Amino acid sequence: MRCLFVALLTGVLLSGCASTPQDPSGTWINQAAIEAAVKSGNLREALLAYGPNLEWQLDSPRQLASFSNGFERGEGRFKRQADGELRVHFYGDFEESLSLNNDELIQAQSDTWPEQRFVRAPTAPGPLAPPGSSFEQALYSAYLGGTWLIEEGLGQGGLVLFQADGSLQGLPGAERYALCLAGDCAAMSGEFDSLWLQLGDQGQSWLFELEGDQLRVFEALNRSQIDEMPNYYKGQQRWLLVKR
């Protein structure tokens, strides 16, 4: 009888532990968009197919939720529903629904966005890191990480390193870079992928094509009038980089 009581008590305790809701706190990134960009080489197409949201940050103790889409940030508060769903309410009286499925955070399809899936960021962002930085660092590392050889262009024969934090080594005339993810830069570059190269306080936009182990960087020429938003098209190829 005593053994039966112990067994029943153990079962109740284990059942209680198993039903404890998983804590969603932390940073979640859109890994599917990163993998699609790496596989196809076309960053804009991957972001359009698997976006628009690129990162979620959740804080359970304060019931705060925020998302980043590479251009803007939305902030709201969430409540856990009886079925475990996280209902996020944003200013302006609109809501999004999140749920946990094993190691994934799922954003349910809504009138605003399609269903999207996120995984935990490999490292926690620093306290001063801007919104979306975890996704950016994971993308930069997977998409342009490694060592590149300047096959053609200024600095031919040199080696180039694109770092996950946006720093750049070995490319003449540039020490920082940023990939265009959304917003005005995407509107200006249209069908092309673009990046920003900067040295000191000066920088400019460039268009690029990534195909396999080859990265081609082109001048971004503007066909718009001076009082219109720039509309870029490909100019002369400036660099051909080959991944080693």
PDB file of C-alpha atoms in Angstrom, residues 5-228:
ATOM      1  CA  PHE A   5       0.988   5.686  -2.502  1.00  0.00           C
ATOM      2  CA  VAL A   6       4.592   6.662  -3.311  1.00  0.00           C
ATOM      3  CA  ALA A   7       4.102   5.705  -6.948  1.00  0.00           C
ATOM      4  CA  LEU A   8       0.918   7.763  -7.217  1.00  0.00           C
ATOM      5  CA  LEU A   9       2.559  10.761  -5.535  1.00  0.00           C
ATOM      6  CA  THR A  10       5.555  10.531  -7.858  1.00  0.00           C
ATOM      7  CA  GLY A  11       3.240  10.433 -10.874  1.00  0.00           C
ATOM      8  CA  VAL A  12       1.404  13.544  -9.702  1.00  0.00           C
ATOM      9  CA  LEU A  13       4.670  15.427  -9.176  1.00  0.00           C
ATOM     10  CA  LEU A  14       6.015  14.436 -12.584  1.00  0.00           C
ATOM     11  CA  SER A  15       2.742  15.408 -14.220  1.00  0.00           C
ATOM     12  CA  GLY A  16       2.883  18.806 -12.534  1.00  0.00           C
ATOM     13  CA  CYS A  17       6.439  19.385 -13.748  1.00  0.00           C
ATOM     14  CA  ALA A  18       5.576  18.360 -17.304  1.00  0.00           C
ATOM     15  CA  SER A  19       2.700  20.838 -17.462  1.00  0.00           C
ATOM     16  CA  THR A  20       4.820  23.832 -16.421  1.00  0.00           C
ATOM     17  CA  PRO A  21       4.651  26.343 -19.311  1.00  0.00           C
ATOM     18  CA  GLN A  22       7.908  26.959 -21.151  1.00  0.00           C
ATOM     19  CA  ASP A  23       9.361  30.416 -20.550  1.00  0.00           C
ATOM     20  CA  PRO A  24       9.500  32.289 -23.892  1.00  0.00           C
ATOM     21  CA  SER A  25      11.824  35.010 -22.569  1.00  0.00           C
ATOM     22  CA  GLY A  26      14.769  35.843 -24.787  1.00  0.00           C
ATOM     23  CA  THR A  27      15.586  36.722 -28.381  1.00  0.00           C
ATOM     24  CA  TRP A  28      14.193  34.749 -31.319  1.00  0.00           C
ATOM     25  CA  ILE A  29      15.451  35.094 -34.901  1.00  0.00           C
ATOM     26  CA  ASN A  30      14.091  34.190 -38.333  1.00  0.00           C
ATOM     27  CA  GLN A  31      16.523  31.386 -39.162  1.00  0.00           C
ATOM     28  CA  ALA A  32      14.490  30.268 -42.199  1.00  0.00           C
ATOM     29  CA  ALA A  33      15.145  33.607 -43.929  1.00  0.00           C
ATOM     30  CA  ILE A  34      18.879  33.293 -43.248  1.00  0.00           C
ATOM     31  CA  GLU A  35      19.056  29.751 -44.608  1.00  0.00           C
ATOM     32  CA  ALA A  36      17.092  30.710 -47.729  1.00  0.00           C
ATOM     33  CA  ALA A  37      19.407  33.668 -48.386  1.00  0.00           C
ATOM     34  CA  VAL A  38      22.507  31.494 -48.016  1.00  0.00           C
ATOM     35  CA  LYS A  39      21.085  28.793 -50.286  1.00  0.00           C
ATOM     36  CA  SER A  40      19.887  31.071 -53.103  1.00  0.00           C
ATOM     37  CA  GLY A  41      22.295  33.996 -52.727  1.00  0.00           C
ATOM     38  CA  ASN A  42      19.371  36.404 -53.215  1.00  0.00           C
ATOM     39  CA  LEU A  43      18.834  38.259 -49.952  1.00  0.00           C
ATOM     40  CA  ARG A  44      15.816  40.342 -50.974  1.00  0.00           C
ATOM     41  CA  GLU A  45      13.893  37.322 -52.282  1.00  0.00           C
ATOM     42  CA  ALA A  46      14.602  35.366 -49.093  1.00  0.00           C
ATOM     43  CA  LEU A  47      13.397  38.204 -46.859  1.00  0.00           C
ATOM     44  CA  LEU A  48      10.244  38.670 -48.930  1.00  0.00           C
ATOM     45  CA  ALA A  49       9.513  34.936 -48.867  1.00  0.00           C
ATOM     46  CA  TYR A  50      10.124  34.334 -45.145  1.00  0.00           C
ATOM     47  CA  GLY A  51       9.623  37.804 -43.645  1.00  0.00           C
ATOM     48  CA  PRO A  52       8.679  40.397 -42.921  1.00  0.00           C
ATOM     49  CA  ASN A  53       9.565  40.031 -39.230  1.00  0.00           C
ATOM     50  CA  LEU A  54      13.164  39.098 -38.536  1.00  0.00           C
ATOM     51  CA  GLU A  55      13.408  39.050 -34.749  1.00  0.00           C
ATOM     52  CA  TRP A  56      11.263  38.884 -31.602  1.00  0.00           C
ATOM     53  CA  GLN A  57      12.337  39.816 -28.073  1.00  0.00           C
ATOM     54  CA  LEU A  58      10.185  38.586 -25.172  1.00  0.00           C
ATOM     55  CA  ASP A  59      10.397  39.483 -21.488  1.00  0.00           C
ATOM     56  CA  SER A  60       8.033  37.314 -19.412  1.00  0.00           C
ATOM     57  CA  PRO A  61       8.487  39.011 -15.993  1.00  0.00           C
ATOM     58  CA  ARG A  62       7.440  42.356 -17.488  1.00  0.00           C
ATOM     59  CA  GLN A  63       5.139  40.816 -20.143  1.00  0.00           C
ATOM     60  CA  LEU A  64       6.847  42.850 -22.870  1.00  0.00           C
ATOM     61  CA  ALA A  65       7.204  41.830 -26.513  1.00  0.00           C
ATOM     62  CA  SER A  66       8.917  43.597 -29.399  1.00  0.00           C
ATOM     63  CA  PHE A  67       9.677  42.721 -33.004  1.00  0.00           C
ATOM     64  CA  SER A  68      12.038  44.065 -35.646  1.00  0.00           C
ATOM     65  CA  ASN A  69      11.642  43.798 -39.415  1.00  0.00           C
ATOM     66  CA  GLY A  70      14.954  45.400 -40.341  1.00  0.00           C
ATOM     67  CA  PHE A  71      13.426  48.860 -40.670  1.00  0.00           C
ATOM     68  CA  GLU A  72      11.088  49.504 -37.755  1.00  0.00           C
ATOM     69  CA  ARG A  73      10.344  48.147 -34.306  1.00  0.00           C
ATOM     70  CA  GLY A  74       6.982  47.321 -32.748  1.00  0.00           C
ATOM     71  CA  GLU A  75       6.502  47.107 -28.979  1.00  0.00           C
ATOM     72  CA  GLY A  76       3.591  45.629 -27.059  1.00  0.00           C
ATOM     73  CA  ARG A  77       2.519  43.665 -24.003  1.00  0.00           C
ATOM     74  CA  PHE A  78       1.492  40.024 -23.942  1.00  0.00           C
ATOM     75  CA  LYS A  79      -0.664  37.720 -21.829  1.00  0.00           C
ATOM     76  CA  ARG A  80      -0.538  33.944 -21.770  1.00  0.00           C
ATOM     77  CA  GLN A  81      -3.898  32.398 -22.630  1.00  0.00           C
ATOM     78  CA  ALA A  82      -5.345  29.228 -21.098  1.00  0.00           C
ATOM     79  CA  ASP A  83      -4.148  27.164 -24.079  1.00  0.00           C
ATOM     80  CA  GLY A  84      -0.584  28.524 -23.731  1.00  0.00           C
ATOM     81  CA  GLU A  85      -0.875  31.011 -26.586  1.00  0.00           C
ATOM     82  CA  LEU A  86       0.807  34.384 -26.099  1.00  0.00           C
ATOM     83  CA  ARG A  87      -1.535  37.192 -27.148  1.00  0.00           C
ATOM     84  CA  VAL A  88       0.499  40.353 -27.914  1.00  0.00           C
ATOM     85  CA  HIS A  89      -1.362  43.659 -27.858  1.00  0.00           C
ATOM     86  CA  PHE A  90       0.222  46.639 -29.630  1.00  0.00           C
ATOM     87  CA  TYR A  91      -0.550  50.329 -29.528  1.00  0.00           C
ATOM     88  CA  GLY A  92      -3.150  51.104 -32.163  1.00  0.00           C
ATOM     89  CA  ASP A  93      -5.377  48.242 -31.024  1.00  0.00           C
ATOM     90  CA  PHE A  94      -3.965  45.373 -33.071  1.00  0.00           C
ATOM     91  CA  GLU A  95      -2.798  41.987 -31.840  1.00  0.00           C
ATOM     92  CA  GLU A  96      -0.515  39.135 -32.818  1.00  0.00           C
ATOM     93  CA  SER A  97      -0.520  35.562 -31.513  1.00  0.00           C
ATOM     94  CA  LEU A  98       2.627  33.654 -30.598  1.00  0.00           C
ATOM     95  CA  SER A  99       3.047  30.068 -29.450  1.00  0.00           C
ATOM     96  CA  LEU A 100       5.890  27.740 -28.527  1.00  0.00           C
ATOM     97  CA  ASN A 101       6.382  24.426 -30.301  1.00  0.00           C
ATOM     98  CA  ASN A 102       9.418  22.585 -28.949  1.00  0.00           C
ATOM     99  CA  ASP A 103      12.355  24.819 -29.924  1.00  0.00           C
ATOM    100  CA  GLU A 104      10.394  27.189 -32.167  1.00  0.00           C
ATOM    101  CA  LEU A 105       8.434  30.366 -31.585  1.00  0.00           C
ATOM    102  CA  ILE A 106       5.540  30.484 -34.045  1.00  0.00           C
ATOM    103  CA  GLN A 107       3.865  33.717 -35.063  1.00  0.00           C
ATOM    104  CA  ALA A 108       0.365  32.803 -36.216  1.00  0.00           C
ATOM    105  CA  GLN A 109      -0.984  33.941 -39.561  1.00  0.00           C
ATOM    106  CA  SER A 110      -3.000  37.145 -39.264  1.00  0.00           C
ATOM    107  CA  ASP A 111      -4.548  39.873 -41.388  1.00  0.00           C
ATOM    108  CA  THR A 112      -1.173  41.630 -41.245  1.00  0.00           C
ATOM    109  CA  TRP A 113       1.395  38.842 -41.723  1.00  0.00           C
ATOM    110  CA  PRO A 114       1.710  35.191 -42.755  1.00  0.00           C
ATOM    111  CA  GLU A 115       2.775  32.492 -40.309  1.00  0.00           C
ATOM    112  CA  GLN A 116       6.443  32.806 -39.374  1.00  0.00           C
ATOM    113  CA  ARG A 117       8.785  30.620 -37.334  1.00  0.00           C
ATOM    114  CA  PHE A 118      11.696  31.688 -35.153  1.00  0.00           C
ATOM    115  CA  VAL A 119      14.461  29.970 -33.192  1.00  0.00           C
ATOM    116  CA  ARG A 120      16.393  31.213 -30.199  1.00  0.00           C
ATOM    117  CA  ALA A 121      19.360  33.427 -31.027  1.00  0.00           C
ATOM    118  CA  PRO A 122      22.664  31.565 -30.497  1.00  0.00           C
ATOM    119  CA  THR A 123      23.919  34.331 -28.192  1.00  0.00           C
ATOM    120  CA  ALA A 124      22.076  36.873 -26.068  1.00  0.00           C
ATOM    121  CA  PRO A 125      22.386  40.488 -27.281  1.00  0.00           C
ATOM    122  CA  GLY A 126      24.259  42.987 -25.135  1.00  0.00           C
ATOM    123  CA  PRO A 127      22.316  45.507 -23.027  1.00  0.00           C
ATOM    124  CA  LEU A 128      23.014  48.320 -25.514  1.00  0.00           C
ATOM    125  CA  ALA A 129      22.498  46.267 -28.682  1.00  0.00           C
ATOM    126  CA  PRO A 130      19.920  47.838 -31.037  1.00  0.00           C
ATOM    127  CA  PRO A 131      16.739  45.916 -31.953  1.00  0.00           C
ATOM    128  CA  GLY A 132      17.335  43.344 -34.673  1.00  0.00           C
ATOM    129  CA  SER A 133      21.067  43.063 -33.994  1.00  0.00           C
ATOM    130  CA  SER A 134      20.903  39.343 -33.144  1.00  0.00           C
ATOM    131  CA  PHE A 135      19.330  38.550 -36.516  1.00  0.00           C
ATOM    132  CA  GLU A 136      21.799  40.805 -38.316  1.00  0.00           C
ATOM    133  CA  GLN A 137      24.828  39.177 -36.716  1.00  0.00           C
ATOM    134  CA  ALA A 138      23.553  35.673 -37.486  1.00  0.00           C
ATOM    135  CA  LEU A 139      22.818  36.706 -41.087  1.00  0.00           C
ATOM    136  CA  TYR A 140      26.158  38.451 -41.605  1.00  0.00           C
ATOM    137  CA  SER A 141      28.055  35.441 -40.275  1.00  0.00           C
ATOM    138  CA  ALA A 142      26.176  32.894 -42.398  1.00  0.00           C
ATOM    139  CA  TYR A 143      25.787  34.967 -45.563  1.00  0.00           C
ATOM    140  CA  LEU A 144      29.163  36.698 -45.915  1.00  0.00           C
ATOM    141  CA  GLY A 145      31.276  35.029 -43.240  1.00  0.00           C
ATOM    142  CA  GLY A 146      34.658  33.558 -44.111  1.00  0.00           C
ATOM    143  CA  THR A 147      37.643  34.773 -46.114  1.00  0.00           C
ATOM    144  CA  TRP A 148      37.232  36.334 -49.564  1.00  0.00           C
ATOM    145  CA  LEU A 149      39.915  36.926 -52.206  1.00  0.00           C
ATOM    146  CA  ILE A 150      39.762  40.070 -54.361  1.00  0.00           C
ATOM    147  CA  GLU A 151      39.872  38.446 -57.807  1.00  0.00           C
ATOM    148  CA  GLU A 152      39.188  41.681 -59.704  1.00  0.00           C
ATOM    149  CA  GLY A 153      39.140  45.333 -58.702  1.00  0.00           C
ATOM    150  CA  LEU A 154      41.033  47.685 -56.427  1.00  0.00           C
ATOM    151  CA  GLY A 155      43.198  45.699 -54.018  1.00  0.00           C
ATOM    152  CA  GLN A 156      43.386  42.679 -56.343  1.00  0.00           C
ATOM    153  CA  GLY A 157      44.999  39.706 -54.628  1.00  0.00           C
ATOM    154  CA  GLY A 158      44.119  40.897 -51.134  1.00  0.00           C
ATOM    155  CA  LEU A 159      41.925  39.132 -48.600  1.00  0.00           C
ATOM    156  CA  VAL A 160      38.623  40.491 -47.277  1.00  0.00           C
ATOM    157  CA  LEU A 161      36.827  39.622 -44.044  1.00  0.00           C
ATOM    158  CA  PHE A 162      33.180  40.559 -43.392  1.00  0.00           C
ATOM    159  CA  GLN A 163      32.702  40.406 -39.622  1.00  0.00           C
ATOM    160  CA  ALA A 164      29.392  39.606 -37.917  1.00  0.00           C
ATOM    161  CA  ASP A 165      29.386  42.987 -36.127  1.00  0.00           C
ATOM    162  CA  GLY A 166      29.478  44.925 -39.418  1.00  0.00           C
ATOM    163  CA  SER A 167      33.197  45.662 -39.414  1.00  0.00           C
ATOM    164  CA  LEU A 168      35.129  45.043 -42.614  1.00  0.00           C
ATOM    165  CA  GLN A 169      38.791  44.259 -43.200  1.00  0.00           C
ATOM    166  CA  GLY A 170      40.786  44.242 -46.421  1.00  0.00           C
ATOM    167  CA  LEU A 171      38.415  46.023 -48.825  1.00  0.00           C
ATOM    168  CA  PRO A 172      40.003  49.307 -49.979  1.00  0.00           C
ATOM    169  CA  GLY A 173      38.032  52.394 -48.966  1.00  0.00           C
ATOM    170  CA  ALA A 174      35.739  50.688 -46.443  1.00  0.00           C
ATOM    171  CA  GLU A 175      35.872  49.719 -42.782  1.00  0.00           C
ATOM    172  CA  ARG A 176      32.162  49.093 -42.092  1.00  0.00           C
ATOM    173  CA  TYR A 177      29.334  47.514 -44.064  1.00  0.00           C
ATOM    174  CA  ALA A 178      25.585  46.987 -43.703  1.00  0.00           C
ATOM    175  CA  LEU A 179      23.289  44.788 -45.764  1.00  0.00           C
ATOM    176  CA  CYS A 180      19.983  46.335 -46.822  1.00  0.00           C
ATOM    177  CA  LEU A 181      17.132  44.410 -45.181  1.00  0.00           C
ATOM    178  CA  ALA A 182      14.070  46.639 -45.601  1.00  0.00           C
ATOM    179  CA  GLY A 183      12.845  50.227 -45.715  1.00  0.00           C
ATOM    180  CA  ASP A 184      14.064  53.060 -47.933  1.00  0.00           C
ATOM    181  CA  CYS A 185      17.234  51.289 -49.064  1.00  0.00           C
ATOM    182  CA  ALA A 186      15.141  48.366 -50.340  1.00  0.00           C
ATOM    183  CA  ALA A 187      12.774  50.726 -52.156  1.00  0.00           C
ATOM    184  CA  MET A 188      15.712  52.534 -53.778  1.00  0.00           C
ATOM    185  CA  SER A 189      17.487  49.361 -54.928  1.00  0.00           C
ATOM    186  CA  GLY A 190      14.330  47.680 -56.268  1.00  0.00           C
ATOM    187  CA  GLU A 191      15.055  44.200 -57.605  1.00  0.00           C
ATOM    188  CA  PHE A 192      18.733  44.350 -56.634  1.00  0.00           C
ATOM    189  CA  ASP A 193      20.455  43.474 -53.376  1.00  0.00           C
ATOM    190  CA  SER A 194      22.351  46.390 -51.896  1.00  0.00           C
ATOM    191  CA  LEU A 195      24.841  47.136 -49.155  1.00  0.00           C
ATOM    192  CA  TRP A 196      26.320  50.233 -47.553  1.00  0.00           C
ATOM    193  CA  LEU A 197      30.107  50.638 -47.402  1.00  0.00           C
ATOM    194  CA  GLN A 198      31.557  53.231 -45.053  1.00  0.00           C
ATOM    195  CA  LEU A 199      34.951  54.703 -44.190  1.00  0.00           C
ATOM    196  CA  GLY A 200      34.965  57.128 -41.272  1.00  0.00           C
ATOM    197  CA  ASP A 201      31.935  59.409 -41.638  1.00  0.00           C
ATOM    198  CA  GLN A 202      31.593  58.870 -45.385  1.00  0.00           C
ATOM    199  CA  GLY A 203      29.718  56.066 -47.089  1.00  0.00           C
ATOM    200  CA  GLN A 204      27.612  55.115 -50.086  1.00  0.00           C
ATOM    201  CA  SER A 205      25.297  52.443 -51.435  1.00  0.00           C
ATOM    202  CA  TRP A 206      26.454  49.650 -53.729  1.00  0.00           C
ATOM    203  CA  LEU A 207      24.569  46.891 -55.528  1.00  0.00           C
ATOM    204  CA  PHE A 208      25.755  43.302 -55.359  1.00  0.00           C
ATOM    205  CA  GLU A 209      25.135  39.791 -56.637  1.00  0.00           C
ATOM    206  CA  LEU A 210      26.050  36.694 -54.650  1.00  0.00           C
ATOM    207  CA  GLU A 211      26.187  33.496 -56.675  1.00  0.00           C
ATOM    208  CA  GLY A 212      27.826  30.479 -55.091  1.00  0.00           C
ATOM    209  CA  ASP A 213      31.323  31.481 -53.985  1.00  0.00           C
ATOM    210  CA  GLN A 214      31.407  34.669 -56.058  1.00  0.00           C
ATOM    211  CA  LEU A 215      30.404  38.118 -54.820  1.00  0.00           C
ATOM    212  CA  ARG A 216      30.169  40.884 -57.426  1.00  0.00           C
ATOM    213  CA  VAL A 217      29.883  44.498 -56.260  1.00  0.00           C
ATOM    214  CA  PHE A 218      28.586  47.156 -58.671  1.00  0.00           C
ATOM    215  CA  GLU A 219      28.305  50.922 -58.623  1.00  0.00           C
ATOM    216  CA  ALA A 220      24.777  52.063 -57.737  1.00  0.00           C
ATOM    217  CA  LEU A 221      23.766  54.591 -60.399  1.00  0.00           C
ATOM    218  CA  ASN A 222      20.719  56.779 -59.838  1.00  0.00           C
ATOM    219  CA  ARG A 223      18.183  57.301 -62.627  1.00  0.00           C
ATOM    220  CA  SER A 224      15.931  59.658 -60.588  1.00  0.00           C
ATOM    221  CA  GLN A 225      15.815  63.441 -60.617  1.00  0.00           C
ATOM    222  CA  ILE A 226      17.546  65.369 -57.843  1.00  0.00           C
ATOM    223  CA  ASP A 227      14.258  66.049 -56.000  1.00  0.00           C
ATOM    224  CA  GLU A 228      13.068  62.415 -56.202  1.00  0.00           C
TER     225      GLU A 228
END
